[in-house]
Short mmCIF file of C-alpha atoms and ligand atoms in Angstrom, two decimals:
data_model
loop_
_atom_site.label_atom_id
_atom_site.label_comp_id
_atom_site.label_asym_id
_atom_site.label_seq_id
_atom_site.Cartn_x
_atom_site.Cartn_y
_atom_site.Cartn_z
CA MET A 1 -28.23 -84.35 -170.16
CA ASN A 2 -31.49 -83.39 -171.80
CA PRO A 3 -31.92 -79.71 -170.87
CA THR A 4 -35.71 -79.93 -170.74
CA PHE A 5 -35.60 -82.58 -168.05
CA GLN A 6 -32.99 -82.27 -165.36
CA LEU A 7 -33.13 -83.95 -162.00
CA PHE A 8 -30.65 -81.40 -160.66
CA PRO A 9 -29.99 -77.90 -161.96
CA GLU A 10 -26.61 -77.24 -163.53
CA ALA A 11 -23.82 -77.36 -160.93
CA ALA A 12 -21.59 -74.30 -161.24
CA SER A 13 -20.13 -73.73 -157.78
CA SER A 14 -17.60 -75.48 -155.60
CA THR A 15 -20.23 -76.59 -153.09
CA ALA A 16 -22.88 -77.67 -155.59
CA SER A 17 -21.61 -81.23 -156.04
CA HIS A 18 -21.15 -81.69 -152.29
CA LEU A 19 -24.76 -80.74 -151.71
CA ASP A 20 -25.94 -82.90 -154.62
CA HIS A 21 -24.11 -85.98 -153.35
CA LEU A 22 -25.66 -85.53 -149.91
CA THR A 23 -29.10 -85.14 -151.48
CA ILE A 24 -28.58 -88.31 -153.52
CA TYR A 25 -27.57 -90.20 -150.36
CA LEU A 26 -30.73 -88.99 -148.57
CA LEU A 27 -32.84 -89.99 -151.57
CA ILE A 28 -31.29 -93.46 -151.72
CA VAL A 29 -31.75 -94.08 -147.99
CA ALA A 30 -35.33 -92.79 -148.04
CA THR A 31 -36.29 -94.75 -151.16
CA THR A 32 -34.63 -97.99 -150.03
CA PHE A 33 -36.36 -97.96 -146.67
CA THR A 34 -39.73 -96.96 -148.10
CA VAL A 35 -39.56 -99.89 -150.50
CA LEU A 36 -38.32 -102.29 -147.79
CA ILE A 37 -41.02 -101.28 -145.32
CA PHE A 38 -43.83 -101.51 -147.85
CA ALA A 39 -42.53 -104.86 -149.10
CA ALA A 40 -42.37 -106.15 -145.51
CA VAL A 41 -45.91 -104.92 -144.78
CA PHE A 42 -47.33 -106.78 -147.77
CA TYR A 43 -45.16 -109.89 -147.29
CA PHE A 44 -46.04 -110.28 -143.60
CA ALA A 45 -49.71 -109.44 -144.17
CA ILE A 46 -49.92 -112.33 -146.61
CA LYS A 47 -47.62 -114.75 -144.80
CA TYR A 48 -49.22 -114.34 -141.38
CA ARG A 49 -52.81 -113.85 -142.49
CA ARG A 50 -55.44 -115.62 -140.39
CA ARG A 51 -56.28 -118.89 -142.08
CA GLU A 52 -58.89 -120.35 -139.73
CA ASP A 53 -61.41 -118.74 -137.42
CA HIS A 54 -59.95 -120.30 -134.28
CA GLU A 55 -56.32 -119.79 -135.10
CA ARG A 56 -54.18 -118.43 -132.24
CA PRO A 57 -50.77 -116.86 -132.90
CA VAL A 58 -47.74 -118.33 -131.13
CA GLU A 59 -46.37 -116.01 -128.49
CA ILE A 60 -42.85 -114.74 -129.10
CA GLU A 61 -40.55 -113.63 -126.28
CA GLY A 62 -38.55 -111.17 -128.36
CA ALA A 63 -35.49 -111.49 -130.55
CA LEU A 64 -32.39 -109.70 -129.30
CA PRO A 65 -30.27 -110.03 -132.47
CA LEU A 66 -33.11 -108.65 -134.55
CA GLU A 67 -33.62 -105.72 -132.20
CA ILE A 68 -29.94 -104.89 -132.21
CA LEU A 69 -29.90 -105.09 -135.99
CA TRP A 70 -32.80 -102.73 -136.50
CA SER A 71 -31.35 -100.26 -134.01
CA VAL A 72 -27.76 -100.26 -135.20
CA ILE A 73 -28.36 -100.01 -138.94
CA PRO A 74 -30.60 -96.91 -138.75
CA PHE A 75 -28.25 -95.40 -136.15
CA VAL A 76 -25.28 -95.70 -138.48
CA LEU A 77 -27.24 -94.37 -141.44
CA MET A 78 -28.49 -91.41 -139.38
CA MET A 79 -25.04 -90.60 -138.02
CA VAL A 80 -23.72 -90.52 -141.58
CA MET A 81 -26.55 -88.11 -142.46
CA PHE A 82 -25.80 -85.99 -139.41
CA SER A 83 -22.04 -85.70 -139.82
CA TRP A 84 -22.14 -85.35 -143.60
CA GLY A 85 -24.95 -82.79 -143.38
CA ALA A 86 -23.12 -80.85 -140.67
CA SER A 87 -19.92 -80.73 -142.68
CA VAL A 88 -21.73 -79.46 -145.80
CA PHE A 89 -23.64 -76.96 -143.65
CA PHE A 90 -20.45 -75.59 -142.11
CA GLU A 91 -18.80 -75.39 -145.51
CA MET A 92 -21.75 -73.39 -146.85
CA SER A 93 -22.01 -71.08 -143.87
CA ARG A 94 -18.34 -70.15 -143.59
CA PRO A 95 -17.16 -67.88 -146.37
CA PRO A 96 -13.42 -68.20 -147.06
CA ASP A 97 -11.34 -65.33 -145.69
CA ASP A 98 -10.32 -64.15 -149.13
CA ALA A 99 -13.90 -63.94 -150.44
CA MET A 100 -14.80 -60.67 -152.13
CA ASN A 101 -17.74 -58.87 -150.62
CA VAL A 102 -20.80 -57.85 -152.61
CA TYR A 103 -23.83 -56.20 -151.06
CA ILE A 104 -27.31 -57.21 -152.11
CA VAL A 105 -30.41 -55.18 -151.34
CA GLY A 106 -33.77 -56.65 -152.20
CA LYS A 107 -36.88 -54.55 -152.60
CA GLN A 108 -40.27 -54.96 -154.22
CA TRP A 109 -39.45 -56.04 -156.90
CA MET A 110 -35.83 -55.95 -157.82
CA TRP A 111 -32.38 -57.03 -156.72
CA LYS A 112 -29.76 -54.34 -156.30
CA ALA A 113 -26.14 -55.42 -156.19
CA GLN A 114 -23.42 -53.11 -154.98
CA HIS A 115 -19.72 -53.82 -155.53
CA LEU A 116 -17.14 -52.35 -153.19
CA GLU A 117 -15.55 -50.52 -156.12
CA GLY A 118 -18.78 -48.58 -156.54
CA GLN A 119 -20.43 -50.45 -159.42
CA ARG A 120 -24.13 -50.93 -159.01
CA GLU A 121 -26.27 -53.43 -160.81
CA ILE A 122 -29.96 -54.15 -160.92
CA ASN A 123 -31.18 -57.72 -161.41
CA GLU A 124 -27.69 -58.65 -162.53
CA LEU A 125 -24.55 -59.69 -160.76
CA HIS A 126 -21.14 -60.04 -162.39
CA VAL A 127 -18.59 -62.19 -160.58
CA PRO A 128 -15.14 -63.50 -161.46
CA LEU A 129 -14.62 -67.20 -162.15
CA GLY A 130 -12.92 -69.20 -159.42
CA HIS A 131 -13.03 -66.51 -156.77
CA PRO A 132 -15.25 -66.90 -153.70
CA VAL A 133 -17.96 -64.25 -153.44
CA ARG A 134 -19.52 -63.33 -150.13
CA LEU A 135 -22.97 -61.78 -150.27
CA THR A 136 -24.13 -59.49 -147.49
CA MET A 137 -27.84 -59.12 -148.00
CA THR A 138 -30.70 -57.08 -146.63
CA SER A 139 -34.16 -55.96 -147.70
CA GLU A 140 -35.77 -52.53 -147.88
CA ASP A 141 -39.26 -53.84 -147.33
CA VAL A 142 -40.47 -57.42 -146.97
CA ILE A 143 -38.77 -60.80 -146.78
CA HIS A 144 -37.25 -61.96 -150.04
CA SER A 145 -35.04 -64.93 -150.77
CA PHE A 146 -31.93 -64.77 -152.93
CA TYR A 147 -31.89 -67.95 -154.96
CA MET A 148 -29.26 -69.05 -157.47
CA PRO A 149 -29.98 -72.71 -158.27
CA ALA A 150 -26.78 -73.32 -160.24
CA PHE A 151 -24.69 -72.35 -157.22
CA ARG A 152 -27.04 -74.05 -154.72
CA VAL A 153 -27.42 -70.78 -152.87
CA LYS A 154 -30.79 -69.85 -151.41
CA PHE A 155 -30.91 -67.50 -148.51
CA ASP A 156 -33.60 -65.35 -146.94
CA VAL A 157 -33.14 -61.61 -147.29
CA LEU A 158 -34.70 -59.89 -144.31
CA PRO A 159 -35.60 -56.29 -143.56
CA GLY A 160 -33.56 -54.85 -140.71
CA ARG A 161 -30.94 -57.57 -140.70
CA TYR A 162 -27.91 -58.74 -142.63
CA THR A 163 -27.67 -62.29 -143.83
CA THR A 164 -24.65 -63.67 -145.59
CA ALA A 165 -24.14 -66.39 -148.14
CA TRP A 166 -21.19 -67.29 -150.31
CA PHE A 167 -20.33 -69.25 -153.40
CA ASN A 168 -17.32 -69.97 -155.54
CA PRO A 169 -18.30 -70.07 -159.21
CA THR A 170 -16.52 -72.84 -161.11
CA LYS A 171 -17.98 -72.45 -164.62
CA PRO A 172 -18.19 -69.31 -166.72
CA GLY A 173 -21.64 -68.50 -168.04
CA LYS A 174 -24.98 -66.90 -167.37
CA TYR A 175 -27.11 -68.28 -164.56
CA HIS A 176 -30.59 -67.68 -163.22
CA LEU A 177 -31.31 -65.57 -160.17
CA PHE A 178 -34.73 -65.87 -158.57
CA CYS A 179 -36.63 -64.54 -155.61
CA ALA A 180 -37.75 -67.63 -153.73
CA GLU A 181 -40.05 -66.09 -151.14
CA TYR A 182 -43.48 -64.80 -152.11
CA CYS A 183 -43.17 -61.04 -151.70
CA GLY A 184 -46.17 -59.51 -153.41
CA THR A 185 -47.72 -59.00 -156.82
CA LEU A 186 -44.59 -59.00 -158.94
CA HIS A 187 -42.70 -61.66 -156.96
CA SER A 188 -42.45 -63.82 -160.07
CA GLY A 189 -40.80 -60.94 -161.92
CA MET A 190 -38.11 -60.49 -159.29
CA ILE A 191 -35.58 -62.41 -161.32
CA GLY A 192 -32.22 -61.74 -162.89
CA TRP A 193 -28.94 -63.13 -164.12
CA ILE A 194 -25.59 -63.96 -162.62
CA TYR A 195 -22.67 -63.57 -165.02
CA VAL A 196 -19.59 -65.61 -164.23
CA MET A 197 -16.66 -64.10 -166.14
CA GLU A 198 -13.02 -64.98 -166.66
CA PRO A 199 -11.01 -62.95 -164.12
CA ALA A 200 -9.40 -60.73 -166.78
CA GLU A 201 -12.76 -60.08 -168.40
CA TYR A 202 -14.22 -59.30 -164.99
CA GLU A 203 -11.47 -56.75 -164.32
CA ARG A 204 -12.33 -55.09 -167.63
CA TRP A 205 -16.00 -55.07 -166.75
CA LEU A 206 -15.22 -53.62 -163.35
CA ALA A 207 -13.05 -50.87 -164.85
CA GLY A 208 -15.40 -50.21 -167.77
CA GLY A 209 -18.65 -49.76 -165.94
CA ALA A 210 -16.92 -47.50 -163.45
CA GLY A 211 -19.53 -46.13 -161.09
CA GLY A 212 -16.93 -43.51 -160.19
CA GLU A 213 -16.59 -43.70 -156.48
CA SER A 214 -15.89 -46.68 -154.28
CA LEU A 215 -18.46 -47.68 -151.71
CA ALA A 216 -16.15 -46.60 -148.88
CA GLY A 217 -15.56 -43.27 -150.68
CA SER A 218 -19.30 -42.57 -150.87
CA GLY A 219 -19.52 -43.57 -147.23
CA GLU A 220 -16.84 -41.08 -146.25
CA LYS A 221 -18.75 -38.25 -147.97
CA LEU A 222 -21.94 -39.30 -146.25
CA PHE A 223 -20.08 -39.47 -142.93
CA GLN A 224 -19.06 -35.84 -143.40
CA PHE A 225 -22.47 -34.81 -144.75
CA LEU A 226 -24.28 -36.26 -141.73
CA ALA A 227 -21.71 -34.53 -139.50
CA CYS A 228 -20.78 -37.83 -137.83
CA ALA A 229 -17.20 -36.61 -137.65
CA ASN A 230 -18.16 -33.85 -135.21
CA CYS A 231 -18.47 -36.41 -132.44
CA HIS A 232 -16.60 -39.42 -133.84
CA ARG A 233 -13.32 -37.55 -134.03
CA THR A 234 -10.13 -39.33 -134.95
CA ASP A 235 -8.09 -37.44 -132.33
CA LYS A 236 -9.94 -39.32 -129.54
CA GLN A 237 -11.17 -35.99 -128.15
CA GLY A 238 -14.73 -36.53 -129.39
CA ARG A 239 -17.76 -37.29 -127.32
CA CYS A 240 -18.27 -40.53 -129.21
CA PRO A 241 -15.94 -43.48 -129.80
CA ASN A 242 -13.13 -43.07 -132.27
CA LEU A 243 -13.96 -45.36 -135.16
CA GLN A 244 -10.41 -46.10 -136.32
CA GLY A 245 -9.83 -49.82 -136.15
CA VAL A 246 -13.25 -50.52 -134.65
CA PHE A 247 -14.50 -52.83 -137.36
CA GLY A 248 -13.86 -56.46 -136.50
CA SER A 249 -12.63 -55.61 -133.03
CA SER A 250 -14.18 -56.59 -129.73
CA VAL A 251 -16.05 -53.69 -128.13
CA GLN A 252 -16.61 -53.37 -124.39
CA LEU A 253 -20.10 -52.15 -123.53
CA THR A 254 -21.41 -50.30 -120.48
CA THR A 255 -23.18 -53.52 -119.51
CA ASN A 256 -19.75 -55.18 -119.28
CA GLN A 257 -20.62 -57.36 -122.24
CA LYS A 258 -18.35 -57.57 -125.22
CA VAL A 259 -19.55 -57.57 -128.80
CA THR A 260 -17.72 -57.96 -132.07
CA ALA A 261 -18.05 -54.89 -134.26
CA ASP A 262 -19.43 -56.54 -137.40
CA GLU A 263 -21.82 -55.24 -140.05
CA ALA A 264 -24.88 -55.91 -137.90
CA TYR A 265 -23.39 -54.08 -134.91
CA ILE A 266 -22.46 -51.00 -136.97
CA ARG A 267 -25.88 -50.99 -138.56
CA GLU A 268 -27.62 -51.21 -135.19
CA SER A 269 -25.39 -48.49 -133.76
CA ILE A 270 -26.45 -46.14 -136.55
CA LEU A 271 -30.18 -46.90 -136.44
CA ASN A 272 -30.57 -47.58 -132.74
CA PRO A 273 -27.53 -46.10 -130.99
CA GLY A 274 -28.93 -46.69 -127.51
CA ALA A 275 -29.03 -50.46 -127.94
CA LYS A 276 -25.35 -51.02 -127.19
CA ILE A 277 -23.44 -48.21 -125.49
CA VAL A 278 -19.67 -48.41 -125.57
CA ALA A 279 -18.13 -48.38 -122.09
CA GLY A 280 -17.05 -44.89 -121.07
CA TYR A 281 -19.52 -43.06 -123.32
CA GLN A 282 -22.96 -41.51 -122.88
CA ASN A 283 -26.10 -42.39 -124.80
CA ILE A 284 -26.12 -39.10 -126.73
CA MET A 285 -26.17 -40.16 -130.36
CA PRO A 286 -29.46 -39.53 -132.21
CA SER A 287 -31.00 -42.35 -134.21
CA PHE A 288 -30.57 -42.22 -137.97
CA GLN A 289 -33.58 -44.46 -138.54
CA GLY A 290 -35.40 -43.17 -141.61
CA LEU A 291 -32.59 -40.73 -142.43
CA VAL A 292 -30.31 -43.15 -144.22
CA THR A 293 -31.35 -45.74 -146.79
CA GLU A 294 -30.17 -49.34 -146.79
CA GLU A 295 -27.66 -48.47 -149.50
CA GLU A 296 -26.32 -45.53 -147.53
CA LEU A 297 -25.95 -47.77 -144.50
CA LEU A 298 -23.79 -50.09 -146.60
CA GLN A 299 -21.66 -47.13 -147.66
CA LEU A 300 -21.16 -46.04 -144.06
CA ILE A 301 -20.29 -49.59 -143.03
CA GLU A 302 -17.73 -49.87 -145.82
CA TYR A 303 -16.24 -46.53 -144.80
CA ILE A 304 -15.91 -47.68 -141.19
CA LYS A 305 -14.39 -50.94 -142.42
CA SER A 306 -11.89 -48.97 -144.49
CA LEU A 307 -10.81 -47.08 -141.35
CA SER A 308 -9.87 -50.40 -139.83
CA ASN A 309 -7.98 -51.53 -142.91
CA ARG A 310 -6.02 -48.31 -142.95
CA SER A 311 -4.97 -48.48 -139.36
CA GLN A 312 -4.47 -52.21 -139.03
CA GLY A 313 -3.41 -53.34 -142.43
CA PRO A 314 -4.43 -56.71 -143.77
CA SER A 315 -5.12 -58.18 -140.34
CA ALA A 316 -8.54 -56.57 -140.27
CA PRO A 317 -11.40 -58.91 -141.13
CA GLY A 318 -13.83 -58.15 -143.90
CA ALA A 319 -12.90 -59.17 -147.33
CA GLN A 320 -11.03 -57.36 -150.02
CA PRO A 321 -12.24 -57.67 -153.58
CA PRO A 322 -9.73 -58.44 -156.30
CA ALA A 323 -8.11 -55.04 -156.85
CA ALA A 324 -9.00 -53.24 -160.06
CA SER A 325 -5.32 -53.19 -160.94
CA GLY A 326 -5.44 -56.93 -161.42
CA LYS A 327 -3.54 -57.82 -158.28
CA GLN A 328 -4.54 -60.95 -156.48
CA PRO A 329 -6.43 -60.24 -153.29
CA GLN A 330 -4.45 -60.60 -150.12
CA GLN A 331 -4.99 -63.61 -147.97
CA GLN A 332 -6.39 -62.31 -144.74
CA ASN A 333 -6.08 -63.62 -141.25
CA ARG A 334 -8.78 -63.43 -138.72
CU1 CUA B 1 -38.92 -60.87 -153.67
CU2 CUA B 1 -40.36 -62.73 -153.98
#
C-alpha cells in the first residue's frame, strides 16, 4: 500500500487484525445505513410530495411485517457488534499468563521503560518477536497515554495508579510510540520507538545492555535500606505481615474483606498503609508517600513478587520474562 496514504496503520500485533476487522464492520454498517436513510429521505420526499393544495394523505393503520423487519435487522446487526466487540475487548484486556512484564513510567515529557532484568530505556522499548508483552504503566505527574498504533495499543497512563495493556508483536521492525493525551508544552515531543527483535537478537540485547542488577535485586536493597525488614520479618515474629508468598494471594483485612495482593494493593500499602490493614495487625506502618519514587515502588513490588516466586514456585501469578539464558519462559497457572 502507498505509505503516504494508509487507511489503517501497519498491523504488527496479534490483535491488530481483529480490531481492524471489527472497525471495518462498524464502518460498513454505519455507511450502508447512512446511505440508505438519506436515499429514503429523498425518495419519499419526492414520491409523497404534496401535488395539490387540497390533497389529503390516506390514513395508514400500520404495517406489522415492516415494523418487525426494521426491528429485527438492526437488532441482529447490533448484537453482532456487541458480541464481536466484547470478544475483542476481552482479548485485549486479558494478557496471556506467559506474558513478560515491562514497567512503563511516563513523565513530562518522556517514557521510561524498565525491564525486570534491570535494563532501563528512555523513549525506546525493545521487545522480542512473537512473545506477549504486558505493560504495567503509571505516571509521575499528569495523565499521559501510551500509544503504539502498529500494535493497536492505546492506554491512559495515570498518576497514582497502575494500568496494564499487552500486545504480541508479530513483525520485526521499528514502530512509533506516541503520547496520545495532551500533557503540556512538549506533549508532541513525547514520542519514541518500539523495536521488535528476533528472540535471539533480543537475548543479546538484553545481555549486552546489562543494567547490572535485576529490578527485584534493586528492590531487595531498597527494602533493606528503608529498614522494611525490621518489621516485615520472614520469621513471622515481626509486627507487620510476613511478605513471603503474599503477592497474588488473597489477603484478609481487619474489615473482614478480602483483597488480592496485586501491584495496586502493594503500591497502596506502601504509600497509604492505613487504607487496608491486614487482619491481626495494627495500623503502625508509616506512609512512604514522597519518600520513594515511582521507579523505586516498581522495584519494591518486583522484590515482593520475587518472594512469592521463591516460596511458591511457578504457581505464583505475575509473569516471568524470557530468561537471559535463552530458556523459554515457564507457562504459569493462575
Ligand atoms: Cu505525555 Cu502527552
